[in-house]
N, CA and C atoms as an extended XYZ file, in Angstrom:
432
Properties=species:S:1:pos:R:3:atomname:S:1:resname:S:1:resid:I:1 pbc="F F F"
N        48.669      -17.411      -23.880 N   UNK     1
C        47.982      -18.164      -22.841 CA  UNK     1
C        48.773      -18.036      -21.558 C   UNK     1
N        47.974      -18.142      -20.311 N   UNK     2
C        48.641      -17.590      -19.321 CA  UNK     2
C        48.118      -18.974      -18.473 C   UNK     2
N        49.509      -19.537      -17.112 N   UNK     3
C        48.465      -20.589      -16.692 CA  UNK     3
C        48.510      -20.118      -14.970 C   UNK     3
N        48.298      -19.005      -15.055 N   UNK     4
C        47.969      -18.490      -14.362 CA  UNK     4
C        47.221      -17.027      -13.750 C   UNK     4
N        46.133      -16.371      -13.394 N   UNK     5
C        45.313      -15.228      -13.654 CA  UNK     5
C        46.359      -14.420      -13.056 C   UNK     5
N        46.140      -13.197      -13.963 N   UNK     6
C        46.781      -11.832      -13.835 CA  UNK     6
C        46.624      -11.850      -11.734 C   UNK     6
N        47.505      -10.982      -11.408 N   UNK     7
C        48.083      -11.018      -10.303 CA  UNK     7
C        46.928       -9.828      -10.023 C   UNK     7
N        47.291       -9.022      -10.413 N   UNK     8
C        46.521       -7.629      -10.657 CA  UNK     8
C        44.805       -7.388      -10.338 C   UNK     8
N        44.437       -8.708      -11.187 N   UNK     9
C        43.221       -8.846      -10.949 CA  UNK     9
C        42.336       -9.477      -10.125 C   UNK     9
N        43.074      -10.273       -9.063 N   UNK    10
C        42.274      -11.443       -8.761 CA  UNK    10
C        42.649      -11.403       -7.610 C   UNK    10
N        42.141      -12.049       -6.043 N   UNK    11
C        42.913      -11.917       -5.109 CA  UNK    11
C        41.905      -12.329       -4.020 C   UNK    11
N        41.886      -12.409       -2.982 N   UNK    12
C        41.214      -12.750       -1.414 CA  UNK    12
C        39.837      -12.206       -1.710 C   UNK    12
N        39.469      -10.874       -1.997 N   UNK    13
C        38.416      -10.422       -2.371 CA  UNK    13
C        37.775      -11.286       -3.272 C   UNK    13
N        38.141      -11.894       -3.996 N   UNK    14
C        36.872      -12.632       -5.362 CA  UNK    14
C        36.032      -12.939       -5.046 C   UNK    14
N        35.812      -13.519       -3.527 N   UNK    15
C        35.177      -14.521       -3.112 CA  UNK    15
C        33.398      -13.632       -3.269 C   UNK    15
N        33.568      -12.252       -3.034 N   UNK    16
C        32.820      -11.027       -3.026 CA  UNK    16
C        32.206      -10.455       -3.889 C   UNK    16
N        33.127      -10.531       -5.494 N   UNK    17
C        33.112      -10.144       -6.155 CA  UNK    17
C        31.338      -10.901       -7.176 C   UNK    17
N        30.290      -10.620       -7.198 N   UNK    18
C        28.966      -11.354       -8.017 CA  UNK    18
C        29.264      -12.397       -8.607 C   UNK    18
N        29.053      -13.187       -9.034 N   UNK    19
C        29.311      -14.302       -9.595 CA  UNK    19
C        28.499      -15.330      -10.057 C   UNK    19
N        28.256      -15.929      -10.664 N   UNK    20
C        27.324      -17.617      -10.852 CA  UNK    20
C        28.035      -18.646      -11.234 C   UNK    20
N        27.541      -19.784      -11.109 N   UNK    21
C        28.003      -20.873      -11.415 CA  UNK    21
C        26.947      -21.810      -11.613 C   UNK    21
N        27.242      -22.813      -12.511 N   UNK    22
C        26.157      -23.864      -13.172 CA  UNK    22
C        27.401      -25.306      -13.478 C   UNK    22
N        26.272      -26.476      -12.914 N   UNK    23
C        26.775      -27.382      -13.197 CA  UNK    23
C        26.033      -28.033      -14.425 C   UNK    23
N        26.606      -28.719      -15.532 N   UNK    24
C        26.025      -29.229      -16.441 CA  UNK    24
C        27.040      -30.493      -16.834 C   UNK    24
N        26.084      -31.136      -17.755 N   UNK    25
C        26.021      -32.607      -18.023 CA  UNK    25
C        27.205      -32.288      -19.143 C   UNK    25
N        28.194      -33.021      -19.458 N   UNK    26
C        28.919      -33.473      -20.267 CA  UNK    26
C        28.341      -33.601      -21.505 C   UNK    26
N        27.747      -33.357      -22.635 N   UNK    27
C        26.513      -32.860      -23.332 CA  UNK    27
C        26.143      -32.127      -24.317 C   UNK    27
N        26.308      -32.529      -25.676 N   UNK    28
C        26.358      -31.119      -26.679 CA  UNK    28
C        25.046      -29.998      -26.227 C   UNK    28
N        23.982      -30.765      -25.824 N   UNK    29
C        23.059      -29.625      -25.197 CA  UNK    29
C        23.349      -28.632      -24.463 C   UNK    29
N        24.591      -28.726      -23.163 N   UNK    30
C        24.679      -27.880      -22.602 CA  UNK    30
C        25.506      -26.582      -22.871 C   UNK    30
N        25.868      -26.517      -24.156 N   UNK    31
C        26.468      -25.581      -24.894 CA  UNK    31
C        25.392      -24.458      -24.974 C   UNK    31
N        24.484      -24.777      -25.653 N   UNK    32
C        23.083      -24.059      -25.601 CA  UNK    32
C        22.614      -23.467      -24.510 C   UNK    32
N        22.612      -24.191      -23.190 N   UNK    33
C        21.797      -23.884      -22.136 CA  UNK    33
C        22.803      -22.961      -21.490 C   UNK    33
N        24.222      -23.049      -21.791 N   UNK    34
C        25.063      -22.222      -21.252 CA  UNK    34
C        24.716      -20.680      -21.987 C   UNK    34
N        25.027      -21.074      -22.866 N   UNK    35
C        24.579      -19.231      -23.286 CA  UNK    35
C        23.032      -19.213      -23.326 C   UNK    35
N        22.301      -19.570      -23.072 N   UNK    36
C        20.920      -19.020      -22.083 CA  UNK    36
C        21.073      -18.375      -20.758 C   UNK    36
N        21.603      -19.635      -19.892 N   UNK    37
C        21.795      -19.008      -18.667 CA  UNK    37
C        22.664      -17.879      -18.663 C   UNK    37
N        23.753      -17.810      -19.457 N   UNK    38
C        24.431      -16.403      -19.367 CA  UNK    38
C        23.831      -15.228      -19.717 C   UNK    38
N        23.020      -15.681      -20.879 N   UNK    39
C        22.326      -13.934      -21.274 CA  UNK    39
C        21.335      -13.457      -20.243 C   UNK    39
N        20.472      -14.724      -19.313 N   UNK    40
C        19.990      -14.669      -18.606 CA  UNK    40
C        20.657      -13.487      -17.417 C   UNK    40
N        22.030      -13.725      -17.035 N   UNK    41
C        22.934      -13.447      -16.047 CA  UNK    41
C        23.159      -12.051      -16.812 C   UNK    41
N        23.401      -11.956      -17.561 N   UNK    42
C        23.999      -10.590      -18.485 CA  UNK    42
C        23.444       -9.349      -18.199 C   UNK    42
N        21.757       -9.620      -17.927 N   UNK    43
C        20.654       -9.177      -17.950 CA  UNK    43
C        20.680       -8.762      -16.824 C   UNK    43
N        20.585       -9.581      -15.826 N   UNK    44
C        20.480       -9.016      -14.112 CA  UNK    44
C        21.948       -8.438      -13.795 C   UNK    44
N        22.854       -8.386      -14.298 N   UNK    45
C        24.253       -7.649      -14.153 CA  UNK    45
C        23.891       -6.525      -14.837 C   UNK    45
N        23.121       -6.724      -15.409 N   UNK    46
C        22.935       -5.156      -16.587 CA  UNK    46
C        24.728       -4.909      -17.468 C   UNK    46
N        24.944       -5.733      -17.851 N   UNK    47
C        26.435       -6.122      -19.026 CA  UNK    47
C        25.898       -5.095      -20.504 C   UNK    47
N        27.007       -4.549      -20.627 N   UNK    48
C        27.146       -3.685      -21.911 CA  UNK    48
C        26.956       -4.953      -23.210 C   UNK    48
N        26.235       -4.517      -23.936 N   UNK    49
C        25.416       -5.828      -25.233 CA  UNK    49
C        26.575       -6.118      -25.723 C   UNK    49
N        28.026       -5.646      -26.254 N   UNK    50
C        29.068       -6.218      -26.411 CA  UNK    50
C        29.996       -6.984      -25.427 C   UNK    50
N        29.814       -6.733      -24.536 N   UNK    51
C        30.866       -7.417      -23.645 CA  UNK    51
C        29.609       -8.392      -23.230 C   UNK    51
N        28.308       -8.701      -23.740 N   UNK    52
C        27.803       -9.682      -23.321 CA  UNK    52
C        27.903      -10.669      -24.195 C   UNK    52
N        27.706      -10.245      -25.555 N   UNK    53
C        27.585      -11.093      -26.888 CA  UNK    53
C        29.085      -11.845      -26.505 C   UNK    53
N        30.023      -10.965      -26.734 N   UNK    54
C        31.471      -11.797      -26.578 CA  UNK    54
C        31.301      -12.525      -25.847 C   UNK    54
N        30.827      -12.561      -24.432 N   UNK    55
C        30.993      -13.501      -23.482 CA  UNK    55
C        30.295      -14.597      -24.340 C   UNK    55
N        29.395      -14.889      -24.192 N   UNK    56
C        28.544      -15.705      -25.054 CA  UNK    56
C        29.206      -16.558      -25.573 C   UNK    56
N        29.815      -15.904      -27.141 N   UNK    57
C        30.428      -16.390      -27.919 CA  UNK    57
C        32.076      -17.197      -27.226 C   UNK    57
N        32.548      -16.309      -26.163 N   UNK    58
C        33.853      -16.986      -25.635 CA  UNK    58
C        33.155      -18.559      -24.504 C   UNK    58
N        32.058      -18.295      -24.058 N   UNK    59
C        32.042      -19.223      -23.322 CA  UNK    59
C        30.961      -20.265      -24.200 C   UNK    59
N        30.795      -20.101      -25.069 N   UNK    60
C        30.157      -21.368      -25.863 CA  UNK    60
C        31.104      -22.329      -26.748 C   UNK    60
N        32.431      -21.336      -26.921 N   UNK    61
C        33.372      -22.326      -27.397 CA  UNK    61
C        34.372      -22.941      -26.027 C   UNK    61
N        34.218      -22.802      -24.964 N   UNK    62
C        34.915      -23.183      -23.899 CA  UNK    62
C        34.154      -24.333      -23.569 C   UNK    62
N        32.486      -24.184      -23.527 N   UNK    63
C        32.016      -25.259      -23.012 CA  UNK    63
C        32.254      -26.542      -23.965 C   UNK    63
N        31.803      -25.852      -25.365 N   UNK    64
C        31.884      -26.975      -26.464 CA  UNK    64
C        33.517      -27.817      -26.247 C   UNK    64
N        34.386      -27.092      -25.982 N   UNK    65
C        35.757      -27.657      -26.023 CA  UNK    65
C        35.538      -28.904      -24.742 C   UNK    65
N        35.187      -28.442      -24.064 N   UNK    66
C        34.536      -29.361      -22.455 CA  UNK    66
C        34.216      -30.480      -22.938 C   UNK    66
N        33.037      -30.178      -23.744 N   UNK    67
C        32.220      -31.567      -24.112 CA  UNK    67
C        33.146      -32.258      -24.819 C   UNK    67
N        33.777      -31.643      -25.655 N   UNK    68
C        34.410      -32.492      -26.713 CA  UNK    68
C        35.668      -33.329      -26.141 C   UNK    68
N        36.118      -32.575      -25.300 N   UNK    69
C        37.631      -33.045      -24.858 CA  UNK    69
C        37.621      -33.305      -23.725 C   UNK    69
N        36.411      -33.100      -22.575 N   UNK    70
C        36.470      -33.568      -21.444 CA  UNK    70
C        35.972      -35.070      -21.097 C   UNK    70
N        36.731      -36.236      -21.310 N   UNK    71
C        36.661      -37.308      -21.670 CA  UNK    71
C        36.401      -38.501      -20.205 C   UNK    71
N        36.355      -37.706      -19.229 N   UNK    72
C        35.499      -38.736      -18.220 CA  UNK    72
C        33.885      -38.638      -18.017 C   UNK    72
N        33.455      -40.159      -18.497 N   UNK    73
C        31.740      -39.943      -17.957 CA  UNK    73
C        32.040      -39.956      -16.890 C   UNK    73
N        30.129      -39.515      -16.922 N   UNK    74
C        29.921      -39.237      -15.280 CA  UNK    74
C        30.094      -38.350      -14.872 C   UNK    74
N        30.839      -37.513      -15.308 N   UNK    75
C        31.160      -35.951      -14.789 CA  UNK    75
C        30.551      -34.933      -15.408 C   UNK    75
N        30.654      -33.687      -14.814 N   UNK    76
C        30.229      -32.793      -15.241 CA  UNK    76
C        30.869      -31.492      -15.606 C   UNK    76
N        30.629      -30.818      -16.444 N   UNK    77
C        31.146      -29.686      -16.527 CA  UNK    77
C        30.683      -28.282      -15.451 C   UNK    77
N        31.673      -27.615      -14.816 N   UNK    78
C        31.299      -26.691      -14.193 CA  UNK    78
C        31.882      -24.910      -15.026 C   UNK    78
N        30.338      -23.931      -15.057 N   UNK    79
C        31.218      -23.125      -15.794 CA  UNK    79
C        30.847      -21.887      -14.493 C   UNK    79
N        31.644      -20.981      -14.403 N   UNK    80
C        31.801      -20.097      -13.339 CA  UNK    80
C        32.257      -18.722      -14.175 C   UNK    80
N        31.155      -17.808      -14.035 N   UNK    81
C        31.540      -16.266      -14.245 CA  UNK    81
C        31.372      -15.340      -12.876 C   UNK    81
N        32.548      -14.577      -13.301 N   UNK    82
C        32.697      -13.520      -12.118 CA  UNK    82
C        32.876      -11.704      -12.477 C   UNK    82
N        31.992      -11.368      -11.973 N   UNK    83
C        32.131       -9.762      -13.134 CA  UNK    83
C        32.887       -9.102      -11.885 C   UNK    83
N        34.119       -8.515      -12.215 N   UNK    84
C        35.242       -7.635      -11.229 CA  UNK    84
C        34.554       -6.608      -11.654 C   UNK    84
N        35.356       -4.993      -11.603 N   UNK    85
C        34.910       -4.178      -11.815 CA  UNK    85
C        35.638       -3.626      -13.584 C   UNK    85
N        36.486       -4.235      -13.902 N   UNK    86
C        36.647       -4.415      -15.406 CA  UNK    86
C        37.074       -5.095      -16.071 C   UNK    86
N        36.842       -6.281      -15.778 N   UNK    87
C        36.812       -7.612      -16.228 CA  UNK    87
C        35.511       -8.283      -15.897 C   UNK    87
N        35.382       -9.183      -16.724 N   UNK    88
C        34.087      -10.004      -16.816 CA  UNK    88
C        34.978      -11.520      -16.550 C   UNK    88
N        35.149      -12.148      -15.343 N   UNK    89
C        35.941      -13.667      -16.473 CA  UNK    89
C        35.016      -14.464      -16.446 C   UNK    89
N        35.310      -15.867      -17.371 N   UNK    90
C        34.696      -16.595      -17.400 CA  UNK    90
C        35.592      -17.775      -17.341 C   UNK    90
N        35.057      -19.030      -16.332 N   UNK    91
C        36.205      -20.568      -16.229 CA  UNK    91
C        34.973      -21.357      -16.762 C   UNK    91
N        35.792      -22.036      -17.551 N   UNK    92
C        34.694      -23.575      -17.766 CA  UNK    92
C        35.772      -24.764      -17.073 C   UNK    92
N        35.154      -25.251      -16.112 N   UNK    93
C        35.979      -26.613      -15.424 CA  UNK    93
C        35.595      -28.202      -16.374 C   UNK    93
N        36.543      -28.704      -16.733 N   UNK    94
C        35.881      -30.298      -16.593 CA  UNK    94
C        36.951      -31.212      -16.167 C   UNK    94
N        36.423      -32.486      -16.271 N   UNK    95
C        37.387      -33.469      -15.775 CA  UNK    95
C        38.383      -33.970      -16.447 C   UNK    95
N        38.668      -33.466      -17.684 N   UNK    96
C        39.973      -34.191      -18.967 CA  UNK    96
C        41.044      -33.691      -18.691 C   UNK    96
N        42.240      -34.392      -18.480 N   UNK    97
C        42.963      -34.342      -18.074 CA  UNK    97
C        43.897      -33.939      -19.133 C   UNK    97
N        43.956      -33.738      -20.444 N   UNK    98
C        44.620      -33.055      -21.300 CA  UNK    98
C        44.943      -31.369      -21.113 C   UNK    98
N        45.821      -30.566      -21.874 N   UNK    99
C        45.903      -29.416      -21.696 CA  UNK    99
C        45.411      -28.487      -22.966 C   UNK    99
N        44.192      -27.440      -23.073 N   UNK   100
C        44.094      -27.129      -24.447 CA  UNK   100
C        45.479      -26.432      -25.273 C   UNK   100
N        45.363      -26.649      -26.484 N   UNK   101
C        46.463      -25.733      -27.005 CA  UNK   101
C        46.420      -25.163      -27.644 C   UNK   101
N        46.799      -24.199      -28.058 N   UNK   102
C        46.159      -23.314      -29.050 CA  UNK   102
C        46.688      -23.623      -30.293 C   UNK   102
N        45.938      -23.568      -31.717 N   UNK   103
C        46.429      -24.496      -32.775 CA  UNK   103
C        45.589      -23.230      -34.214 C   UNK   103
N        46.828      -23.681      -35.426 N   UNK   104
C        46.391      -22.803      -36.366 CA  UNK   104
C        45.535      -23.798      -37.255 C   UNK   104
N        44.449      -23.907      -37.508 N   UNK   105
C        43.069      -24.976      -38.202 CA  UNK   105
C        43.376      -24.264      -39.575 C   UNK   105
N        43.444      -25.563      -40.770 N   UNK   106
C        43.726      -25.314      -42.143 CA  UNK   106
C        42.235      -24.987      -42.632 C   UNK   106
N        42.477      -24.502      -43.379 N   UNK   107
C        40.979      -24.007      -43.943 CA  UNK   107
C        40.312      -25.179      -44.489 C   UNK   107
N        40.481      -26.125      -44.841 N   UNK   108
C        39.571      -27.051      -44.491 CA  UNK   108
C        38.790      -27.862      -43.493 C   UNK   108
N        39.430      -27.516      -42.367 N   UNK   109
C        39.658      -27.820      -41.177 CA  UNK   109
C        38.247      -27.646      -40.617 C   UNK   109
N        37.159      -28.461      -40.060 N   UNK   110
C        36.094      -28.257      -40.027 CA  UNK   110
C        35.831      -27.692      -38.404 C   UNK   110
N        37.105      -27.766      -37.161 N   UNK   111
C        37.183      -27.373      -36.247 CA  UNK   111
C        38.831      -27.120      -35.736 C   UNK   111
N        38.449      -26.666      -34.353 N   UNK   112
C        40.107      -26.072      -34.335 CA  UNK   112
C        40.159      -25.061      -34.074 C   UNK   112
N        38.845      -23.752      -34.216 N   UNK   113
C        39.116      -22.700      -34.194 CA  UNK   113
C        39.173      -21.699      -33.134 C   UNK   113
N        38.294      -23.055      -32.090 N   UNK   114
C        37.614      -22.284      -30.511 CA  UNK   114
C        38.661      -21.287      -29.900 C   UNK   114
N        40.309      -22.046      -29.863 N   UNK   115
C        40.783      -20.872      -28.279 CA  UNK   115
C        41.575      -19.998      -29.668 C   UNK   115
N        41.347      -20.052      -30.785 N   UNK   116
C        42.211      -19.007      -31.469 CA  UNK   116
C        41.120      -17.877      -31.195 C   UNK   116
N        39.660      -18.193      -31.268 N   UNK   117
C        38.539      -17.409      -30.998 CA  UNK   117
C        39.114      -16.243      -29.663 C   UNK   117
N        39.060      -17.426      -28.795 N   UNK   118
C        39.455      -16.553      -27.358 CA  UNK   118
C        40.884      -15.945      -27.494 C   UNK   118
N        41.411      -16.738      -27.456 N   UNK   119
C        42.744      -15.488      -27.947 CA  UNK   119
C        42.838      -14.260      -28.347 C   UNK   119
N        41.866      -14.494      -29.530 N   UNK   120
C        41.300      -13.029      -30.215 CA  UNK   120
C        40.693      -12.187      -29.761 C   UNK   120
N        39.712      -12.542      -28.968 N   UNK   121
C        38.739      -11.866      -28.368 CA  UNK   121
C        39.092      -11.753      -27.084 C   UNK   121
N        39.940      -12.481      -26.373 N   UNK   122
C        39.280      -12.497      -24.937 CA  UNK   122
C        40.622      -11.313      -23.941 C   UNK   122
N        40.765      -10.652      -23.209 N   UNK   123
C        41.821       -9.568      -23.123 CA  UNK   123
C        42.867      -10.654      -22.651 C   UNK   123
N        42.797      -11.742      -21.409 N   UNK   124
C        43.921      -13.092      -21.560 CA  UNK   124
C        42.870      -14.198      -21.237 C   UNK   124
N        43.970      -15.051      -21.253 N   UNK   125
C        43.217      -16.226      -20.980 CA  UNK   125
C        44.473      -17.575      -20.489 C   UNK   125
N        43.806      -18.596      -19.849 N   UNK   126
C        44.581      -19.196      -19.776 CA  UNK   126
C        43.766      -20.514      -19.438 C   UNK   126
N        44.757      -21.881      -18.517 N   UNK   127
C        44.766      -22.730      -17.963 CA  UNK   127
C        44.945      -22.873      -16.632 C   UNK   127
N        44.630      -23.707      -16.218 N   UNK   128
C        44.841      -23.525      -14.135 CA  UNK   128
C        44.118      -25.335      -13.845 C   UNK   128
N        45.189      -25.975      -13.190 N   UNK   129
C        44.376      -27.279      -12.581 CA  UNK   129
C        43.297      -26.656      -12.343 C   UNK   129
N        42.059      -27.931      -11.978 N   UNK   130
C        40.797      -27.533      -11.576 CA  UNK   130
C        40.455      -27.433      -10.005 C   UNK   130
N        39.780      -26.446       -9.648 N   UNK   131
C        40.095      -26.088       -8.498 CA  UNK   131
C        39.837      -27.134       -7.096 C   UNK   131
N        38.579      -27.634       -7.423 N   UNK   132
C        38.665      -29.187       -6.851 CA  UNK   132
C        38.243      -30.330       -7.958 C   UNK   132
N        39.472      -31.339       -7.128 N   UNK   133
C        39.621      -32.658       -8.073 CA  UNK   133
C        40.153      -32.825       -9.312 C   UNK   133
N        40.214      -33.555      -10.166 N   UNK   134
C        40.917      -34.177      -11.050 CA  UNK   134
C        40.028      -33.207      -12.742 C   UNK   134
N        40.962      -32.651      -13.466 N   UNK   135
C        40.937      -31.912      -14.410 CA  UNK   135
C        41.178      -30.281      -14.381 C   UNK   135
N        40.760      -29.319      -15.115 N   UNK   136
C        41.130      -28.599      -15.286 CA  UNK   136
C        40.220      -27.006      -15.512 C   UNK   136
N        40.969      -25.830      -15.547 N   UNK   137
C        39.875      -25.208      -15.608 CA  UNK   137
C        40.449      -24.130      -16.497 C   UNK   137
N        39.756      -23.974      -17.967 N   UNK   138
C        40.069      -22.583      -18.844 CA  UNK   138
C        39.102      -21.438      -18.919 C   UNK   138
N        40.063      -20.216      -18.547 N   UNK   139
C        39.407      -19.296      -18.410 CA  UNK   139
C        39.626      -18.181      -18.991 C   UNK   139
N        38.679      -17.300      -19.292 N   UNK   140
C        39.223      -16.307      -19.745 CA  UNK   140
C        38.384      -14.747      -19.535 C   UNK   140
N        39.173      -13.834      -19.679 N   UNK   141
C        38.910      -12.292      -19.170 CA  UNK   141
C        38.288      -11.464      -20.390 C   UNK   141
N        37.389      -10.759      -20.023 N   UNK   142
C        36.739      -10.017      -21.111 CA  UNK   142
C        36.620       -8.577      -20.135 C   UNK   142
N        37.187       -7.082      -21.332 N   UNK   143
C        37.494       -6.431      -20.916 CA  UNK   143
C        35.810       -5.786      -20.103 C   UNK   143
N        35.732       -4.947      -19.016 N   UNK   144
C        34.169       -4.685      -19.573 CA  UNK   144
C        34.199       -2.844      -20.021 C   UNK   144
């Protein structure tokens, strides 16, 4: 985990770089609607079907982690993808003020498994305060 984005990749330009963003409700629903709107997005980027599925799959356990652990009502979750030219990232923002950590889930363990997911899958990833206001924002890079 990195709590900060590769140097390499990121920079004054981003601002340029395609992008979307969606605000959603604090909400097991919006887990769902997130990977809609992304495949939606996948589609008009024209994204290789693997580096879309992954996304998917990396940002449905980011949001779910949101809902679960982002512990102020009233707020919302913000998730933000940005396709560079070989990287895909993806940030999910919310307002909880905890830090995720990455953790080994016992096989009985009915959850636990989300950022070992991204870890696995995702080329890095990390943590970063949230860019405005109070909480935080995890993100992570998918190669494209």
């Amino acid at each position: 985990m990195n709590t900060v984005p590769p140097a390499a990749t990121w920079g004054p330009w981003e601002a340029e770089l395609p992008a979307c963003v969606w605000r959603l409700p604090r909400h097991s629903r919006s887990v769902g609607r997130a990977r809609a709107r992304f495949r939606s997005q996948a589609g008009r980027w024209d994204l290789a079907e693997e580096t879309a599925e992954t996304a998917v799959l990396l940002l449905s356990e980011l949001v779910t982690n949101a809902v679960r652990h982002g512990h102020v009502r009233g707020r919302h979750i913000e998730v933000r993808c940005v396709l560079a030219p070989t990287v895909l990232r993806v940030d999910v923002s919310d307002a909880g003020r905890g830090v995720p950590v990455l953790r080994q889930a016992a096989a009985e363990d009915e959850s636990g498994r989300g950022l070992t997911l991204v870890a696995a899958l995702a080329t890095t990833w990390g943590v970063l305060p949230r860019r405005h206001g109070i909480g935080k924002t995890v993100w992570c890079e998918i190669s494209r």
